[in-house]
Every structure is written in structure tokens, then in C-alpha cells.
Coordinates of C-alpha atoms and ligand atoms in Angstrom, one line a residue:
M11 CA 13.8 19.7 -2.7
P12 CA 12.4 22.8 -4.6
A13 CA 9.7 21.5 -7.4
A14 CA 10.1 22.9 -10.6
P15 CA 7.3 25.8 -11.6
S16 CA 4.4 23.0 -13.4
P17 CA 4.1 23.9 -17.5
S18 CA 0.3 23.9 -16.8
T19 CA 0.3 27.6 -15.4
A20 CA 1.3 29.5 -18.5
F21 CA -0.4 27.0 -21.1
R22 CA -4.0 27.2 -19.4
R23 CA -3.5 30.7 -19.3
R24 CA -2.4 30.8 -23.1
H25 CA -4.8 28.5 -24.4
F26 CA -7.8 28.4 -21.9
P27 CA -7.7 31.9 -20.9
G28 CA -11.4 31.9 -19.5
V29 CA -10.9 28.7 -17.5
T30 CA -9.9 29.2 -13.5
A31 CA -7.5 27.4 -11.4
K32 CA -9.9 26.0 -9.6
E33 CA -11.9 24.2 -13.0
W34 CA -8.7 23.2 -14.6
N35 CA -7.7 21.6 -11.3
D36 CA -10.7 19.7 -11.1
W37 CA -10.3 16.3 -12.7
R38 CA -14.0 16.2 -14.1
W39 CA -13.2 19.4 -16.3
Q40 CA -10.3 17.8 -17.2
H41 CA -11.9 14.6 -18.7
R42 CA -14.9 16.4 -20.2
H43 CA -12.3 19.0 -21.9
R44 CA -10.4 16.4 -23.3
I45 CA -8.8 17.1 -27.0
Q46 CA -10.7 14.4 -29.2
H47 CA -10.5 16.1 -32.6
A48 CA -7.8 17.2 -35.0
E49 CA -9.3 21.0 -35.1
E50 CA -8.9 21.2 -31.3
L51 CA -5.2 20.1 -31.4
A52 CA -4.1 22.1 -34.1
A53 CA -5.2 25.0 -32.0
L54 CA -2.5 24.1 -29.7
L55 CA 0.3 22.0 -31.3
T56 CA 1.5 22.9 -34.9
L57 CA 0.7 19.5 -36.6
S58 CA 3.0 18.1 -38.9
V59 CA 1.9 17.0 -42.3
D60 CA 1.9 13.3 -41.3
E61 CA 0.1 14.2 -38.2
S62 CA -2.7 15.9 -39.9
A63 CA -3.2 13.0 -42.3
A64 CA -3.4 10.6 -39.9
L65 CA -5.6 12.0 -37.4
R66 CA -7.8 12.4 -40.8
R67 CA -7.8 8.4 -40.6
L68 CA -8.3 7.6 -37.7
Q69 CA -11.8 6.5 -38.3
G70 CA -12.8 3.5 -36.5
R71 CA -9.5 3.3 -34.7
L72 CA -7.8 3.8 -31.7
P73 CA -9.1 7.2 -31.0
L74 CA -7.6 10.7 -29.9
A75 CA -8.2 11.6 -26.3
I76 CA -5.3 14.4 -24.4
T77 CA -5.9 15.6 -21.5
P78 CA -5.5 19.7 -21.6
Y79 CA -2.9 18.9 -18.7
Y80 CA -1.3 16.4 -20.5
A81 CA -1.4 18.5 -23.9
A82 CA 0.6 21.4 -21.7
L83 CA 4.0 18.7 -21.6
L84 CA 3.9 18.3 -25.5
H85 CA 6.2 20.1 -27.8
P86 CA 4.1 22.9 -29.2
S87 CA 5.7 22.2 -32.5
D88 CA 8.4 19.2 -32.6
P89 CA 6.5 16.5 -33.5
S90 CA 9.8 14.2 -32.9
Q91 CA 9.2 14.6 -29.3
G92 CA 9.0 11.3 -27.3
L93 CA 5.8 12.7 -25.2
R94 CA 4.0 13.7 -28.1
R95 CA 4.8 10.4 -30.3
T96 CA 3.4 8.5 -27.3
V97 CA -0.1 10.4 -27.7
V98 CA -0.5 11.9 -31.1
P99 CA -1.5 9.6 -33.8
A100 CA 1.1 9.7 -36.9
G101 CA 1.2 7.7 -40.2
A102 CA 3.5 5.1 -39.3
E103 CA 0.4 3.7 -37.0
F104 CA -1.3 2.6 -40.6
V105 CA 1.3 0.4 -41.4
T106 CA 1.1 -3.1 -40.5
T107 CA 4.4 -5.2 -40.5
P108 CA 4.7 -9.3 -40.3
G109 CA 4.2 -10.5 -37.0
E110 CA 1.8 -7.9 -35.7
L111 CA -1.3 -9.0 -34.5
R112 CA -4.1 -7.0 -33.2
D113 CA -4.9 -9.4 -29.7
P114 CA -1.0 -9.7 -29.6
L115 CA -1.0 -11.7 -26.0
D116 CA -4.2 -14.1 -27.3
E117 CA -6.1 -12.2 -24.0
D118 CA -9.7 -12.9 -25.9
A119 CA -8.5 -16.5 -26.1
H120 CA -7.7 -16.7 -22.0
S121 CA -11.1 -15.2 -21.5
P122 CA -13.3 -17.1 -19.5
V123 CA -15.8 -14.5 -19.2
P124 CA -16.1 -10.8 -20.7
G125 CA -13.9 -8.4 -19.2
L126 CA -11.9 -10.7 -17.6
V127 CA -8.5 -12.6 -18.3
H128 CA -7.3 -15.7 -17.0
R129 CA -4.0 -16.7 -18.0
Y130 CA -2.1 -17.4 -14.7
P131 CA -3.7 -20.0 -12.0
D132 CA -3.3 -17.4 -9.5
R133 CA -4.1 -14.2 -10.7
A134 CA -6.9 -12.5 -12.8
L135 CA -6.6 -9.3 -14.8
L136 CA -10.0 -7.6 -14.5
L137 CA -11.0 -4.8 -17.7
V138 CA -13.4 -2.4 -15.6
T139 CA -13.7 -0.1 -18.2
N140 CA -12.8 0.9 -22.1
T141 CA -11.9 4.5 -21.3
C142 CA -9.0 6.3 -20.5
A143 CA -8.2 10.0 -19.9
T144 CA -5.5 10.1 -22.8
Y145 CA -5.1 7.1 -25.2
C146 CA -1.3 6.0 -25.6
R147 CA -0.6 5.3 -29.5
Y148 CA 1.2 1.6 -28.9
C149 CA -1.6 0.5 -26.2
T150 CA -1.8 -3.4 -26.4
R151 CA -5.3 -3.1 -26.0
S152 CA -5.8 -0.5 -28.9
R153 CA -8.2 -3.4 -30.2
M154 CA -11.1 -2.6 -27.6
V155 CA -10.3 0.4 -25.9
G156 CA -11.7 3.7 -26.9
A157 CA -14.1 2.4 -29.7
S158 CA -17.2 4.7 -29.6
E159 CA -17.1 5.0 -25.6
E160 CA -20.4 5.2 -25.1
S161 CA -21.5 2.0 -26.9
Q162 CA -18.7 0.0 -25.4
R163 CA -19.1 1.3 -21.8
I164 CA -18.9 -1.8 -19.6
T165 CA -21.7 -2.6 -18.3
T166 CA -22.6 -3.4 -14.2
S167 CA -24.1 -7.1 -15.8
R168 CA -20.8 -7.7 -17.6
L169 CA -19.0 -6.7 -14.5
E170 CA -21.2 -9.1 -12.1
G171 CA -20.1 -11.8 -14.2
A172 CA -16.6 -11.3 -14.2
L173 CA -16.8 -11.0 -10.5
A174 CA -19.2 -13.9 -10.3
H175 CA -16.3 -16.2 -11.9
I176 CA -14.0 -14.6 -9.2
A177 CA -15.9 -15.4 -6.4
A178 CA -16.5 -19.0 -8.1
T179 CA -12.7 -19.7 -8.3
P180 CA -11.0 -20.2 -5.7
A181 CA -7.3 -20.2 -7.2
I182 CA -7.5 -16.6 -8.1
R183 CA -5.6 -14.9 -5.2
D184 CA -4.5 -11.9 -7.0
V185 CA -6.7 -9.6 -9.5
L186 CA -5.3 -6.8 -11.4
I187 CA -8.2 -4.2 -11.9
S188 CA -7.3 -2.5 -15.4
G189 CA -8.7 -1.4 -18.3
G190 CA -9.0 1.2 -20.4
D191 CA -8.1 3.3 -16.8
P192 CA -9.9 2.0 -13.6
L193 CA -9.2 5.8 -12.1
V194 CA -11.4 6.8 -14.7
L195 CA -14.8 5.6 -12.7
S196 CA -16.4 7.5 -10.0
D197 CA -15.1 7.3 -6.7
A198 CA -18.4 5.8 -5.4
R199 CA -18.2 2.7 -8.4
L200 CA -14.6 1.9 -7.2
D201 CA -15.8 2.0 -3.9
W202 CA -18.5 -0.5 -4.8
L203 CA -16.1 -2.7 -7.2
L204 CA -13.0 -3.0 -3.9
G205 CA -15.9 -3.7 -1.5
R206 CA -17.0 -6.5 -3.8
L207 CA -13.2 -7.9 -4.2
D208 CA -12.9 -7.6 -0.1
A209 CA -15.7 -10.2 0.3
M210 CA -13.9 -12.5 -1.8
P211 CA -12.1 -14.3 1.4
H212 CA -9.6 -16.0 -0.9
V213 CA -8.6 -12.9 -2.9
R214 CA -6.1 -12.0 -0.8
F215 CA -4.1 -9.4 -3.4
V216 CA -5.8 -6.2 -5.0
R217 CA -4.0 -4.2 -7.6
L218 CA -5.0 -1.4 -9.6
G219 CA -2.9 -0.4 -12.8
T220 CA -3.2 3.4 -14.1
K221 CA -1.8 5.9 -16.1
I222 CA -4.3 8.7 -14.5
P223 CA -1.6 10.4 -11.6
F224 CA 0.7 11.2 -15.0
V225 CA -2.0 12.4 -17.3
M226 CA -4.9 13.6 -15.2
P227 CA -3.0 14.1 -11.6
Q228 CA -6.2 15.6 -10.7
R229 CA -8.3 12.6 -10.0
I230 CA -6.2 12.0 -7.0
T231 CA -8.1 13.5 -4.7
A232 CA -8.5 13.5 -1.1
G233 CA -12.2 11.7 -1.3
L234 CA -10.5 9.1 -3.5
A235 CA -7.4 8.4 -1.3
R236 CA -10.4 8.1 1.6
V237 CA -11.8 5.2 -0.6
L238 CA -8.7 3.4 -1.2
R239 CA -8.2 3.7 2.9
R240 CA -11.0 1.7 3.2
H241 CA -10.6 -1.6 1.9
R242 CA -7.8 -4.0 2.2
P243 CA -4.6 -2.9 1.0
I244 CA -4.5 -1.9 -2.5
W245 CA -1.2 -2.3 -4.7
M246 CA -0.7 0.2 -7.6
S247 CA 0.8 0.2 -11.2
L248 CA 1.6 3.6 -12.8
H249 CA 2.4 3.5 -16.3
I250 CA 4.9 6.1 -16.9
N251 CA 7.6 6.2 -19.7
H252 CA 9.8 9.7 -19.5
P253 CA 10.7 11.9 -16.9
A254 CA 9.0 15.1 -17.9
E255 CA 5.7 13.0 -17.0
I256 CA 6.9 13.7 -13.5
T257 CA 5.4 17.1 -12.7
P258 CA 4.6 19.5 -9.5
E259 CA 1.2 17.9 -10.1
S260 CA 2.1 14.0 -10.5
A261 CA 4.6 14.1 -7.8
R262 CA 1.9 15.7 -5.4
A263 CA -0.8 12.7 -6.9
C264 CA 1.8 9.8 -6.2
H265 CA 2.7 11.4 -2.6
R266 CA -1.1 11.4 -1.5
L267 CA -1.2 8.0 -3.0
A268 CA 1.7 6.9 -1.0
D269 CA 0.5 8.5 2.0
A270 CA -2.9 6.6 1.8
G271 CA -0.9 3.2 2.5
V272 CA -0.7 2.8 -1.2
P273 CA 2.4 0.7 -2.5
L274 CA 3.7 2.3 -5.7
G275 CA 5.3 0.1 -8.5
A276 CA 5.7 1.9 -12.0
Q277 CA 5.1 -0.1 -15.5
T278 CA 7.4 1.5 -18.7
V279 CA 7.1 0.5 -21.7
L280 CA 10.3 0.9 -23.5
L281 CA 9.5 3.3 -26.8
R282 CA 12.1 3.6 -29.7
G283 CA 13.1 7.4 -29.8
V284 CA 10.9 8.2 -26.7
N285 CA 13.0 6.1 -23.7
D286 CA 15.8 3.7 -25.4
D287 CA 18.1 6.0 -24.0
L288 CA 20.5 4.9 -20.7
E289 CA 20.1 8.9 -19.5
I290 CA 16.3 9.1 -19.9
L291 CA 15.5 6.0 -18.1
R292 CA 18.1 6.5 -15.2
E293 CA 16.4 10.2 -15.2
L294 CA 13.2 8.8 -14.6
L295 CA 13.7 5.7 -12.6
H296 CA 15.6 8.1 -10.2
G297 CA 12.7 10.2 -10.1
L298 CA 10.5 7.8 -9.6
L299 CA 12.3 6.9 -6.0
E300 CA 12.0 10.2 -5.2
I301 CA 8.2 10.5 -5.3
R302 CA 8.0 6.8 -3.7
V303 CA 7.2 4.7 -6.9
K304 CA 9.4 1.6 -7.6
P305 CA 9.9 0.3 -10.8
Y306 CA 8.5 -2.6 -11.3
Y307 CA 8.7 -3.6 -15.3
L308 CA 10.0 -2.0 -18.3
L309 CA 7.7 -3.9 -20.9
Q310 CA 9.4 -4.9 -24.3
C311 CA 6.8 -3.2 -26.4
D312 CA 3.9 -5.5 -27.6
P313 CA 3.6 -5.8 -31.3
I314 CA -0.2 -4.5 -32.3
P315 CA -0.5 -3.5 -35.1
G316 CA 1.5 -0.6 -36.5
S317 CA 3.8 -0.2 -33.7
A318 CA 6.9 -1.2 -35.5
H319 CA 7.8 2.7 -35.4
F320 CA 7.8 2.0 -31.5
R321 CA 9.3 -1.2 -31.0
T322 CA 12.9 -1.8 -30.0
P323 CA 15.3 -4.9 -30.7
V324 CA 15.2 -7.0 -27.8
H325 CA 18.9 -6.9 -27.3
R326 CA 18.2 -3.0 -27.1
G327 CA 16.3 -3.8 -23.5
L328 CA 19.2 -6.2 -22.3
E329 CA 21.9 -3.4 -23.2
L330 CA 19.7 -0.8 -21.1
L331 CA 19.1 -2.8 -18.3
A332 CA 22.9 -3.9 -18.0
G333 CA 23.6 -0.2 -18.2
L334 CA 21.7 0.0 -15.0
Q335 CA 21.8 -2.9 -12.8
G336 CA 24.5 -2.6 -10.4
H337 CA 25.1 0.7 -11.8
T338 CA 23.1 2.6 -9.7
S339 CA 20.5 1.7 -6.6
G340 CA 18.8 -1.7 -7.2
Y341 CA 15.7 -0.1 -5.9
A342 CA 15.7 1.7 -9.2
V343 CA 15.9 -1.0 -11.8
P344 CA 13.1 -2.5 -13.1
A345 CA 12.7 -6.2 -14.5
F346 CA 12.7 -6.0 -18.3
V347 CA 9.7 -8.0 -19.2
L348 CA 8.7 -9.4 -22.2
D349 CA 4.9 -10.4 -22.5
A350 CA 4.9 -13.6 -25.5
P351 CA 2.6 -13.8 -28.3
Q352 CA 0.0 -16.3 -28.4
G353 CA -0.4 -16.1 -24.7
G354 CA 2.5 -17.7 -23.0
G355 CA 2.7 -14.6 -20.6
K356 CA 5.6 -12.4 -19.3
I357 CA 8.8 -13.4 -19.6
R358 CA 11.9 -12.1 -17.6
L359 CA 14.8 -11.1 -19.5
V360 CA 18.4 -10.9 -18.0
P361 CA 21.6 -9.9 -19.0
E362 CA 24.1 -13.1 -18.6
H363 CA 26.3 -13.2 -15.8
I364 CA 27.5 -16.6 -16.0
V365 CA 30.1 -17.2 -17.9
G366 CA 31.2 -20.7 -17.0
R367 CA 32.6 -22.7 -14.4
E368 CA 36.0 -24.4 -13.3
G369 CA 36.0 -27.0 -11.3
G370 CA 33.9 -26.0 -7.9
D371 CA 34.2 -22.3 -8.9
L372 CA 31.4 -20.5 -10.7
L373 CA 32.7 -17.6 -12.7
F374 CA 30.6 -14.4 -13.8
T375 CA 31.2 -11.2 -14.4
N376 CA 30.1 -8.5 -12.7
Y377 CA 28.5 -4.9 -13.7
E378 CA 32.1 -3.5 -15.0
G379 CA 32.7 -6.7 -16.8
R380 CA 35.1 -8.0 -14.3
L381 CA 35.6 -11.8 -14.2
F382 CA 35.3 -13.1 -10.7
R383 CA 34.3 -16.6 -8.9
Y384 CA 32.3 -18.0 -6.4
P385 CA 32.7 -21.3 -4.6
D386 CA 29.9 -23.2 -5.4
A387 CA 31.0 -26.7 -4.9
G388 CA 28.0 -29.7 -5.9
G389 CA 26.3 -26.9 -8.2
T390 CA 25.8 -27.3 -11.9
L391 CA 25.4 -24.1 -13.2
G392 CA 27.8 -22.8 -15.6
E393 CA 28.6 -26.5 -16.6
K394 CA 29.1 -26.5 -20.4
P395 CA 26.2 -28.1 -21.7
T396 CA 26.9 -31.4 -23.3
A397 CA 23.6 -32.6 -24.7
T398 CA 23.2 -31.9 -28.2
P399 CA 19.8 -29.7 -27.9
A400 CA 21.6 -27.1 -25.4
D401 CA 24.3 -26.8 -28.0
A402 CA 22.1 -26.7 -30.6
Q403 CA 20.4 -23.7 -29.4
P404 CA 22.6 -21.6 -27.4
A405 CA 20.9 -18.3 -28.0
A406 CA 17.9 -19.3 -26.3
W407 CA 19.3 -20.1 -23.1
R408 CA 21.4 -16.9 -23.2
L409 CA 18.7 -14.7 -24.0
T410 CA 16.4 -15.9 -21.0
G411 CA 19.1 -16.2 -18.9
A412 CA 18.0 -19.7 -17.7
W413 CA 20.9 -21.9 -17.7
P414 CA 20.1 -25.7 -18.7
I415 CA 20.6 -27.8 -15.9
Ligands
PLP12 C1 0.6 -8.8 -16.7 C2 -0.2 -9.8 -16.1 C3 -0.8 -10.0 -14.8 C4 -0.1 -9.9 -13.7 O1 1.2 -10.4 -13.9 P1 2.3 -10.2 -12.8 O2 3.4 -10.9 -13.3 O3 2.4 -10.6 -11.7 O4 2.6 -8.7 -12.6 C5 -2.1 -10.9 -14.7 N1 -2.9 -10.9 -15.4 C6 -2.5 -10.8 -17.0 C7 -3.2 -11.4 -18.1 C8 -1.3 -9.8 -17.4 O5 -1.3 -10.2 -18.6

């Protein structure tokens, strides 16, 4: 499969003429030279009036940061390009609509110690940094990430507190390391952290949540691969939203992780005008399989303040899923998930296929909408609900896919 030439080289020569390929391909150079100020961004992109005004108003909010590598993927003059909208601030960010919350998943209330969210009995979310290589404008944790990066830095003592809680809680079998982006940490720091988790016998499963392979793929070095190999099998959930994020560089990063024995999953946030389109999603999901990443979750966008311009109605996600399921490789189809406000946790939403029952037969539709029956003697699924509470709430059980039993 011939790889398309990377947009990086021409962009580097044009905008960073003194910078060598070696510097450009060094993640520390990329991180140090992140675009964090309006003037720097204006030198690379023709900013719209709305974008310029939004950049002036950012003070104290989710900051701007874009790696030079990622900036090369942005359309230089079209502010409506999906990828550009995910990282360049817009006026709509300042418009709060009903139902939006600073902490929509109520994570702070499920935090027994700072830096740890323990919502489900068997798994915990460990926040190891507040920094990312590139900030996403729809970030669920926009309330905490990025804010004056130095003062918000997660200290070793805070991390020790969170690790002590995990060590003292045998019910935690699964630790999800997130942030911020944990791969902004140095190899030595990650090695230390993973080593600490290895030493806890009840922790059986460790995964890292990161967008680094797609915003700063240079970070996936041979040295990092060696660190990851040294520990118990680590899984990774990679945040990617659009097929344009699959480049020769990010593909190489994913192959290097897969070669290091890291099973890779993808988490995609469904975003209006970015990827709420069957063709774009299909291209993304198929592209992921080619770089050995299994699409894991398609996430309904969380209602953070100023996110209305990104959010799609839930039925759109179900429609898109129905357009994928059965129409393409099952491996390419993620689960569509809504993270319930007020801390309800992730809820899988499935397009309904059961249409009812005739005697012992369960009736359902296939991916083409044709009707089929299965001999389901003794089953109760698909029985016409008789109890009035179920009758009163038909929409609720259709949406969750949970048939009232
Ligand atoms: C998403 C999440 C997890 C992991 O959930 P899975 O469905 O197992 O991927 C764990 N803790 C919190 C707080 C989460 O938001």
C-alpha cells in the first residue's frame, strides 16, 4: 500500500525554514514549539473574524495549543474545515446553552482522592497530567486541563495519593491512565508509574488514553516502545475523530505501538460538521483497521459549556451506527456510547432490531431492513409490553435497546 506523502514536509519548509527534519521529528521540539498564541496561529492560518475574536477572549479558559505537526493538517484558509474547528477556538465556545455543565460527568463527586475518578466498582480513572500536546475544543475535562500549565502540574505527592488509594482498594482491577495526555510524560516517569501499578497484584488490566499518536506521533519512539514492553500488557485507547488524522507519521506510530505488543483501540467523539457523516466515518474506521487499531467507542459529545455547536442529536448517532452495522466489517464498528450526565457512567446505545414476537418466533429486521424470524421458544423478548409503566415509556426502552423483560 503506497503511503501518501505527508503534508508535513512542505509545511515545515514554508513556515519553519530554519528547522531540520531531525528537529521536526523530535517530539520535544514539537512540544516546545506548540502554537499557543494568536499571533503564531495567524502566521500559519488566515484567521476568520470569529476565530480572532475568540482567541482574544480565551484568558482563563481552555487554552490554545497545537503542535506544528498538527497545524500542517489544518486548512490554511477555511475555518469550517472539521479538523480546524476541533482545535481552533470559535465564538460559539462562549455561548452556554441549557443543560451544559462544567463537570458534566460529575467526575469531581466521584473522586475519592485528587487525581482519581472511581465511578465503577472494578475500574478507576487515574489523571496523571493536566497537559496535552494539543487541546480539543470540546474536551470533557476543559474545566481542568491546560489551565496555567505550570501551576496545575500534577505533583508526585498527588500521584502518590491516587496510587495509595488504588493500592488500598482491591476491587480496582482495571486502571485507565488519562489526563491531560499521559504520553506528554517522559519515558522515565511513565516507566515509574507503570512499575508502581505492576507492583499491585489486584490491578490486572492497565490502559492509557491518549491522542498523542495523532497530534504528536514523534512521541512514539523506540525508547517509549521499550518502556511499554517492560510492563504487564498495556492497552491503549487512541483518540481520533477524522480520517485526515491518519498520516504516514501517525500510521508509523500505531504500527510501532502494535509491534511493541500494545493492543490498540480508538475512541471517536461524534462531532457536528466534523465526522457526523457516514462516508467520513467509514473512511476513518476502515483506515483504523489498516493501522491495526480496533474502533472501540463512538462517543456522544459531552455537554460542556459552549459545546452546542459540536453536539449532534442522539438519533443521528444511532442512524450512523445503523448505517455501519452489518454494512461493513464488524471489526470496524465501534460501540455508540453516551456518558450520562450526573455520573451515570457510559451507556451503550444500539439501533433497535427486535420488532416483536409471534408465538415462539422472535421477529427482527436485518441491516437491510428486511424482516426475519428466529425460533425462540420459551423466550420473552419482543412480547408486547403489557404493564402500563412500560407502555407509558416506549421511547425509553427503544433508545436503550433494553427490552422490558
Ligand atoms: C470511561 C471510563 C472508564 C472506562 O470505561 P470502559 O467502559 O471500561 O472503557 C472508567 N472510569 C471512568 C470514570 C470513565 O469515564
